[in-house]
Structures are given as structure tokens and as C-alpha cells.
mmCIF file of C-alpha atoms in Angstrom:
data_model
loop_
_atom_site.group_PDB
_atom_site.id
_atom_site.type_symbol
_atom_site.label_atom_id
_atom_site.label_comp_id
_atom_site.label_asym_id
_atom_site.label_seq_id
_atom_site.Cartn_x
_atom_site.Cartn_y
_atom_site.Cartn_z
ATOM 1 C CA MET A 1 0.006 0.261 0.304
ATOM 2 C CA THR A 2 1.628 3.437 -1.134
ATOM 3 C CA GLU A 3 1.431 6.072 0.976
ATOM 4 C CA THR A 4 0.670 9.376 -0.286
ATOM 5 C CA VAL A 5 2.799 12.357 0.534
ATOM 6 C CA THR A 6 1.346 15.864 0.824
ATOM 7 C CA ARG A 7 2.965 18.626 0.405
ATOM 8 C CA ARG A 8 2.844 21.474 2.499
ATOM 9 C CA ARG A 9 2.069 24.876 0.933
ATOM 10 C CA HIS A 10 4.041 27.934 1.576
ATOM 11 C CA SER A 11 1.994 30.757 3.019
ATOM 12 C CA PRO A 12 2.010 34.104 0.774
ATOM 13 C CA ALA A 13 4.212 35.941 2.943
ATOM 14 C CA VAL A 14 6.970 33.502 2.329
ATOM 15 C CA TYR A 15 6.794 33.833 -1.668
ATOM 16 C CA ARG A 16 6.646 37.986 -0.652
ATOM 17 C CA ARG A 17 10.128 37.681 0.983
ATOM 18 C CA ARG A 18 11.923 35.800 -1.575
ATOM 19 C CA ARG A 19 10.387 38.169 -4.473
ATOM 20 C CA LEU A 20 11.710 41.060 -2.388
ATOM 21 C CA VAL A 21 15.175 39.299 -1.964
ATOM 22 C CA VAL A 22 15.228 38.515 -6.105
ATOM 23 C CA LEU A 23 14.588 42.352 -6.388
ATOM 24 C CA LEU A 24 17.406 43.982 -3.836
ATOM 25 C CA GLY A 25 19.772 41.397 -5.785
ATOM 26 C CA LEU A 26 18.958 42.505 -9.385
ATOM 27 C CA LEU A 27 18.938 46.479 -8.293
ATOM 28 C CA ALA A 28 22.346 45.518 -6.489
ATOM 29 C CA VAL A 29 23.538 43.936 -9.677
ATOM 30 C CA ILE A 30 22.330 47.401 -11.840
ATOM 31 C CA ALA A 31 23.831 49.717 -9.162
ATOM 32 C CA LEU A 32 26.834 47.960 -9.604
ATOM 33 C CA VAL A 33 27.250 48.207 -13.630
ATOM 34 C CA VAL A 34 26.236 52.108 -13.406
ATOM 35 C CA TRP A 35 28.993 52.149 -11.271
ATOM 36 C CA LEU A 36 31.540 50.609 -13.076
ATOM 37 C CA VAL A 37 30.384 52.935 -16.110
ATOM 38 C CA VAL A 38 30.286 56.332 -14.591
ATOM 39 C CA ALA A 39 33.419 55.849 -11.941
ATOM 40 C CA PRO A 40 35.678 52.846 -12.820
ATOM 41 C CA PRO A 41 37.691 51.941 -9.815
ATOM 42 C CA TRP A 42 40.563 51.616 -12.592
ATOM 43 C CA ARG A 43 40.875 55.614 -13.050
ATOM 44 C CA GLY A 44 43.958 57.014 -10.976
ATOM 45 C CA SER A 45 44.059 60.492 -9.203
ATOM 46 C CA ALA A 46 45.964 61.403 -12.315
ATOM 47 C CA ALA A 47 43.063 61.079 -14.481
ATOM 48 C CA ASP A 48 40.896 62.890 -12.129
ATOM 49 C CA SER A 49 43.218 65.637 -12.242
ATOM 50 C CA PRO A 50 43.061 68.622 -15.195
ATOM 51 C CA ALA A 51 46.112 68.351 -16.951
ATOM 52 C CA PRO A 52 48.342 71.470 -16.750
ATOM 53 C CA VAL A 53 48.003 74.272 -18.962
ATOM 54 C CA ALA A 54 51.105 75.554 -20.224
ATOM 55 C CA SER A 55 51.063 79.389 -19.386
ATOM 56 C CA PRO A 56 52.198 81.769 -22.965
ATOM 57 C CA THR A 57 55.961 82.878 -22.498
ATOM 58 C CA PRO A 58 57.383 85.667 -24.694
ATOM 59 C CA THR A 59 59.946 84.005 -27.619
ATOM 60 C CA GLY A 60 62.369 85.774 -29.228
ATOM 61 C CA ASP A 61 63.049 89.800 -29.715
ATOM 62 C CA PRO A 62 60.930 92.566 -29.368
ATOM 63 C CA VAL A 63 60.519 94.581 -32.883
ATOM 64 C CA ALA A 64 62.249 97.377 -32.622
ATOM 65 C CA THR A 65 60.332 100.888 -32.542
ATOM 66 C CA ASP A 66 63.095 103.456 -31.566
ATOM 67 C CA LEU A 67 66.431 103.487 -29.751
ATOM 68 C CA PRO A 68 66.454 103.752 -26.006
ATOM 69 C CA ALA A 69 67.490 107.419 -24.594
ATOM 70 C CA LEU A 70 70.870 108.016 -22.519
ATOM 71 C CA GLU A 71 70.936 108.615 -18.804
ATOM 72 C CA SER A 72 73.382 111.144 -17.864
ATOM 73 C CA ASP A 73 74.443 112.671 -14.591
ATOM 74 C CA GLY A 74 73.403 115.945 -15.694
ATOM 75 C CA SER A 75 76.525 117.547 -16.553
ATOM 76 C CA ALA A 76 78.111 115.913 -19.345
ATOM 77 C CA ALA A 77 74.963 115.977 -21.592
ATOM 78 C CA THR A 78 71.098 116.339 -20.994
ATOM 79 C CA PRO A 79 68.407 114.207 -22.853
ATOM 80 C CA THR A 80 66.293 116.370 -24.885
ATOM 81 C CA PRO A 81 62.557 115.950 -24.432
ATOM 82 C CA GLY A 82 60.767 114.109 -27.497
ATOM 83 C CA PRO A 83 57.374 115.627 -28.695
ATOM 84 C CA SER A 84 55.205 114.580 -25.723
ATOM 85 C CA GLY A 85 57.469 117.173 -23.535
ATOM 86 C CA ASP A 86 58.242 113.607 -21.614
ATOM 87 C CA ARG A 87 60.791 112.115 -22.137
ATOM 88 C CA ALA A 88 60.205 109.381 -19.073
ATOM 89 C CA ALA A 89 56.676 108.940 -20.494
ATOM 90 C CA SER A 90 58.113 108.087 -24.223
ATOM 91 C CA ASP A 91 60.583 105.713 -22.484
ATOM 92 C CA ALA A 92 58.413 103.921 -20.630
ATOM 93 C CA GLU A 93 56.032 103.604 -23.757
ATOM 94 C CA ALA A 94 59.210 102.270 -25.415
ATOM 95 C CA ALA A 95 59.545 99.549 -22.785
ATOM 96 C CA GLU A 96 55.730 98.794 -22.843
ATOM 97 C CA THR A 97 55.917 98.006 -26.448
ATOM 98 C CA ALA A 98 59.048 96.045 -26.298
ATOM 99 C CA ASP A 99 57.201 93.714 -23.805
ATOM 100 C CA ASP A 100 53.941 93.790 -25.748
ATOM 101 C CA VAL A 101 55.128 92.802 -29.163
ATOM 102 C CA ALA A 102 57.315 89.919 -28.297
ATOM 103 C CA VAL A 103 57.590 87.841 -31.216
ATOM 104 C CA THR A 104 58.962 84.366 -32.325
ATOM 105 C CA SER A 105 61.753 85.000 -34.331
ATOM 106 C CA SER A 106 65.093 82.666 -35.749
ATOM 107 C CA ALA A 107 67.014 85.745 -37.300
ATOM 108 C CA GLU A 108 70.726 85.841 -36.540
ATOM 109 C CA PRO A 109 72.528 88.731 -34.885
ATOM 110 C CA CYS A 110 72.829 91.623 -36.807
ATOM 111 C CA VAL A 111 76.296 92.238 -38.782
ATOM 112 C CA PRO A 112 78.118 95.489 -39.897
ATOM 113 C CA GLY A 113 77.650 94.905 -43.628
ATOM 114 C CA ASP A 114 73.443 95.082 -43.270
ATOM 115 C CA LEU A 115 73.205 97.678 -41.149
ATOM 116 C CA LEU A 116 73.771 101.839 -41.918
ATOM 117 C CA VAL A 117 74.846 103.476 -38.762
ATOM 118 C CA GLU A 118 74.246 106.913 -39.023
ATOM 119 C CA ALA A 119 75.104 110.433 -37.054
ATOM 120 C CA VAL A 120 72.330 112.873 -36.688
ATOM 121 C CA THR A 121 72.505 116.642 -35.554
ATOM 122 C CA ASP A 122 69.150 118.750 -35.710
ATOM 123 C CA LYS A 123 71.315 121.576 -37.169
ATOM 124 C CA THR A 124 74.304 121.972 -38.942
ATOM 125 C CA GLU A 125 74.959 125.214 -37.233
ATOM 126 C CA TYR A 126 73.877 126.204 -34.200
ATOM 127 C CA ALA A 127 73.993 130.113 -32.733
ATOM 128 C CA ALA A 128 75.847 130.919 -29.568
ATOM 129 C CA GLY A 129 73.989 129.590 -26.604
ATOM 130 C CA GLU A 130 72.681 126.822 -28.584
ATOM 131 C CA ASN A 131 72.798 123.307 -27.683
ATOM 132 C CA PRO A 132 73.507 120.968 -30.007
ATOM 133 C CA GLN A 133 71.232 117.469 -30.160
ATOM 134 C CA LEU A 134 72.492 114.396 -31.087
ATOM 135 C CA SER A 135 70.757 111.035 -32.087
ATOM 136 C CA ILE A 136 71.710 107.876 -34.009
ATOM 137 C CA ARG A 137 69.650 106.615 -37.378
ATOM 138 C CA LEU A 138 69.727 102.564 -38.050
ATOM 139 C CA THR A 139 68.957 101.020 -41.362
ATOM 140 C CA ASN A 140 69.014 97.661 -41.995
ATOM 141 C CA ASN A 141 69.816 96.972 -45.502
ATOM 142 C CA GLY A 142 69.898 93.212 -45.237
ATOM 143 C CA ASP A 143 68.130 90.299 -44.116
ATOM 144 C CA ALA A 144 65.698 90.946 -40.130
ATOM 145 C CA CYS A 145 68.758 90.261 -37.863
ATOM 146 C CA THR A 146 68.755 90.980 -34.306
ATOM 147 C CA LEU A 147 70.663 93.758 -32.309
ATOM 148 C CA ASN A 148 71.460 95.007 -28.354
ATOM 149 C CA VAL A 149 69.785 98.713 -28.783
ATOM 150 C CA GLY A 150 70.537 99.103 -25.323
ATOM 151 C CA THR A 151 72.214 102.314 -23.988
ATOM 152 C CA THR A 152 75.544 100.376 -22.834
ATOM 153 C CA GLY A 153 75.963 99.709 -26.459
ATOM 154 C CA GLN A 154 75.314 103.300 -27.877
ATOM 155 C CA VAL A 155 78.712 105.478 -27.925
ATOM 156 C CA PHE A 156 78.394 109.561 -29.024
ATOM 157 C CA THR A 157 81.988 111.148 -29.706
ATOM 158 C CA VAL A 158 82.270 114.606 -30.493
ATOM 159 C CA MET A 159 85.838 115.685 -32.089
ATOM 160 C CA SER A 160 87.157 118.622 -33.358
ATOM 161 C CA GLY A 161 90.079 117.643 -35.221
ATOM 162 C CA ASN A 162 91.833 115.053 -33.333
ATOM 163 C CA ASP A 163 90.863 116.351 -30.242
ATOM 164 C CA THR A 164 87.990 114.496 -28.311
ATOM 165 C CA TRP A 165 85.753 117.179 -26.897
ATOM 166 C CA TRP A 166 83.097 115.117 -25.476
ATOM 167 C CA LYS A 167 81.595 111.516 -24.942
ATOM 168 C CA SER A 168 78.519 109.997 -23.699
ATOM 169 C CA THR A 169 80.279 107.040 -21.976
ATOM 170 C CA ASP A 170 82.355 109.526 -19.823
ATOM 171 C CA CYS A 171 78.918 109.911 -17.142
ATOM 172 C CA GLN A 172 76.527 108.062 -18.712
ATOM 173 C CA ALA A 173 74.182 106.677 -16.046
ATOM 174 C CA GLU A 174 72.626 103.358 -15.850
ATOM 175 C CA PRO A 175 73.478 101.800 -18.735
ATOM 176 C CA SER A 176 70.651 98.742 -20.242
ATOM 177 C CA ASP A 177 70.516 96.621 -22.349
ATOM 178 C CA LEU A 178 67.915 95.905 -25.116
ATOM 179 C CA MET A 179 67.560 93.101 -27.884
ATOM 180 C CA VAL A 180 65.501 94.000 -30.573
ATOM 181 C CA LEU A 181 64.294 92.653 -34.458
ATOM 182 C CA LEU A 182 65.298 94.731 -36.802
ATOM 183 C CA GLU A 183 62.842 93.482 -39.546
ATOM 184 C CA GLU A 184 64.369 94.137 -43.387
ATOM 185 C CA GLY A 185 64.630 97.878 -44.481
ATOM 186 C CA GLN A 186 63.547 99.036 -41.433
ATOM 187 C CA VAL A 187 64.766 102.248 -40.167
ATOM 188 C CA VAL A 188 64.563 103.651 -36.238
ATOM 189 C CA THR A 189 66.250 106.538 -34.575
ATOM 190 C CA SER A 190 66.792 107.673 -31.099
ATOM 191 C CA ALA A 191 63.282 107.953 -28.610
ATOM 192 C CA ALA A 192 65.055 111.287 -27.722
ATOM 193 C CA PRO A 193 67.930 113.109 -28.717
ATOM 194 C CA ILE A 194 70.856 114.183 -25.846
ATOM 195 C CA THR A 195 71.650 117.733 -26.174
ATOM 196 C CA TRP A 196 75.560 118.135 -25.643
ATOM 197 C CA ASP A 197 76.004 121.296 -22.959
ATOM 198 C CA ARG A 198 79.359 122.234 -25.735
ATOM 199 C CA THR A 199 82.109 121.513 -22.440
ATOM 200 C CA ARG A 200 84.627 119.475 -22.427
ATOM 201 C CA SER A 201 84.095 115.610 -20.935
ATOM 202 C CA SER A 202 86.133 113.548 -18.640
ATOM 203 C CA VAL A 203 85.216 110.917 -16.013
ATOM 204 C CA GLU A 204 87.046 113.486 -13.414
ATOM 205 C CA THR A 205 84.610 115.993 -14.183
ATOM 206 C CA CYS A 206 80.856 114.352 -13.914
ATOM 207 C CA GLY A 207 80.124 116.008 -10.936
ATOM 208 C CA ALA A 208 81.816 119.705 -11.698
ATOM 209 C CA THR A 209 79.436 122.724 -11.894
ATOM 210 C CA GLU A 210 81.963 124.656 -14.639
ATOM 211 C CA ARG A 211 83.906 122.702 -17.216
ATOM 212 C CA GLN A 212 85.750 124.258 -19.936
ATOM 213 C CA ALA A 213 83.914 125.329 -22.610
ATOM 214 C CA ALA A 214 84.098 124.772 -26.142
ATOM 215 C CA PRO A 215 85.600 126.898 -28.647
ATOM 216 C CA ALA A 216 82.839 128.793 -31.024
ATOM 217 C CA GLY A 217 83.381 131.537 -33.271
ATOM 218 C CA GLY A 218 82.854 128.851 -36.251
ATOM 219 C CA ALA A 219 84.920 126.410 -34.798
ATOM 220 C CA SER A 220 83.789 122.978 -36.842
ATOM 221 C CA TYR A 221 83.321 119.562 -34.629
ATOM 222 C CA HIS A 222 82.159 116.200 -35.625
ATOM 223 C CA LEU A 223 79.927 113.638 -34.288
ATOM 224 C CA TYR A 224 80.841 109.931 -34.607
ATOM 225 C CA VAL A 225 78.423 107.369 -32.696
ATOM 226 C CA SER A 226 78.613 103.650 -32.347
ATOM 227 C CA ILE A 227 76.133 101.054 -31.635
ATOM 228 C CA GLY A 228 76.481 97.440 -30.928
ATOM 229 C CA GLY A 229 79.851 97.663 -31.538
ATOM 230 C CA MET A 230 78.979 99.187 -35.154
ATOM 231 C CA ASN A 231 80.828 102.552 -35.958
ATOM 232 C CA SER A 232 78.686 105.158 -37.966
ATOM 233 C CA THR A 233 79.408 105.078 -42.067
ATOM 234 C CA ASN A 234 79.259 109.316 -41.288
ATOM 235 C CA THR A 235 80.464 112.185 -39.280
ATOM 236 C CA ALA A 236 77.633 114.880 -38.458
ATOM 237 C CA GLN A 237 79.469 118.188 -39.211
ATOM 238 C CA PHE A 238 78.622 121.185 -36.884
ATOM 239 C CA LEU A 239 79.461 124.884 -36.324
ATOM 240 C CA LEU A 240 79.551 126.756 -32.972
ATOM 241 C CA GLN A 241 78.814 130.353 -33.327
#
């Protein structure tokens, strides 16, 4: 005689608990997949950090606009204000331009054969009590090139015959360097001329209140200039009355 086994049915509460466990497990799997996609554990801190941005740095040399004006101790020569009447403002503007107009250049240093260096005076004859104003003019007849046009490399010399009467480097104050790019065919001149006070200069008399006056009465003088080690191809002759 076979005995029939009757299976016991679970209560509805048991089925509800099982379905809840399955649902929670499914939600956990979905959450894990989302986490792996959105925030993969293999990403290190380097990937989370933004890439560094290189700050722009000026390269090359500023394009030449004019030549810096010489500074002196006030006895050998005095800088002459430009058209604005304010030489200091002119120099500051030139320096700002040099900072703002930085260019990338592979130009070679200038050589004497490419540059025309000229001595320039504002007049050829000066009346009694009138002081000569001296400048440099540069013309680049070659390819674009670089040159130190700072006051360290500028030399003004006034001579009468073989007698040197005045030299800008005798009493120069605070010389500085300034590397610039001279474009092909470019012409630049002194930002502001300097005024020779018609006296003899020397390193021993820079602070003197009285120095030997240059002869006048039609006496002839010649201005020689050099810049960056390159001498002027001419002299500027003038007369003192």
C-alpha cells in the first residue's frame, strides 16, 4: 500500500520575502554596473586631475620701434624731451611696447654689412648759447636680424680735428641692454636726442659745475656714433657760433 505524501504549501508571506530578495539582488547588480561605467575603479587620481595648461611665454625679441634714450648725470649731456615734452613717458611707452610686441624669431645677429649706422644732429650750425642735439639712425639693408640697441652699446663722440671734446660714456648713468628685432628695410632713430652742453667731458669732471667750454666763433666739430659695436659710416659736421 503506497502512502501519499502531501507537500506543504508556503504561506504568501514567504513568497513575498523571496520576491523581495530577488528584487534587491537585481537592484544591486544594476547599481554595480552603473558604478563601473560612471566611476571605474581603475581611474587614478592623475586622470581626475585637469591637465596642466602651459602659460604663454614671450619668445624671441621685440620688434624695434626706436632706440632708448641715454641717461646721464646731468653734467656731460642732458636728454632732450621728445615731441610729447615728456622723455620719461616716452621711454616707459617704448619699454611697454617692447614687452607687448614679443615675436618668435629665428633671425641671426646683425652684422656690419647689413646695417647703416648714421650720426645725426638737428642742425648744421648753432648760434651762441644754442646746444647741439645728437641722435643715432639705424637702417637695416639686409635680412631681419637682432641687435642690442640698449644704452650700454650706444656711444656718442664729439671731436674737433683729433681732439675729443665730449664722449657720452664718460658720465653715463644706469646703462641697460635691449635686444630687438630689426626687420628688413626698417629704419629706427633715437627715442629722444641728447643735448651736448658745449663743454669738455671726462670721467673726473662728471660732477663739476664748471668745465672747459668748447671754442665757438665758427669752430667746426664732428659727431661720431656707434651702436652694438658698429661704427657710423658718416660723421655729422656742425659749427658752433
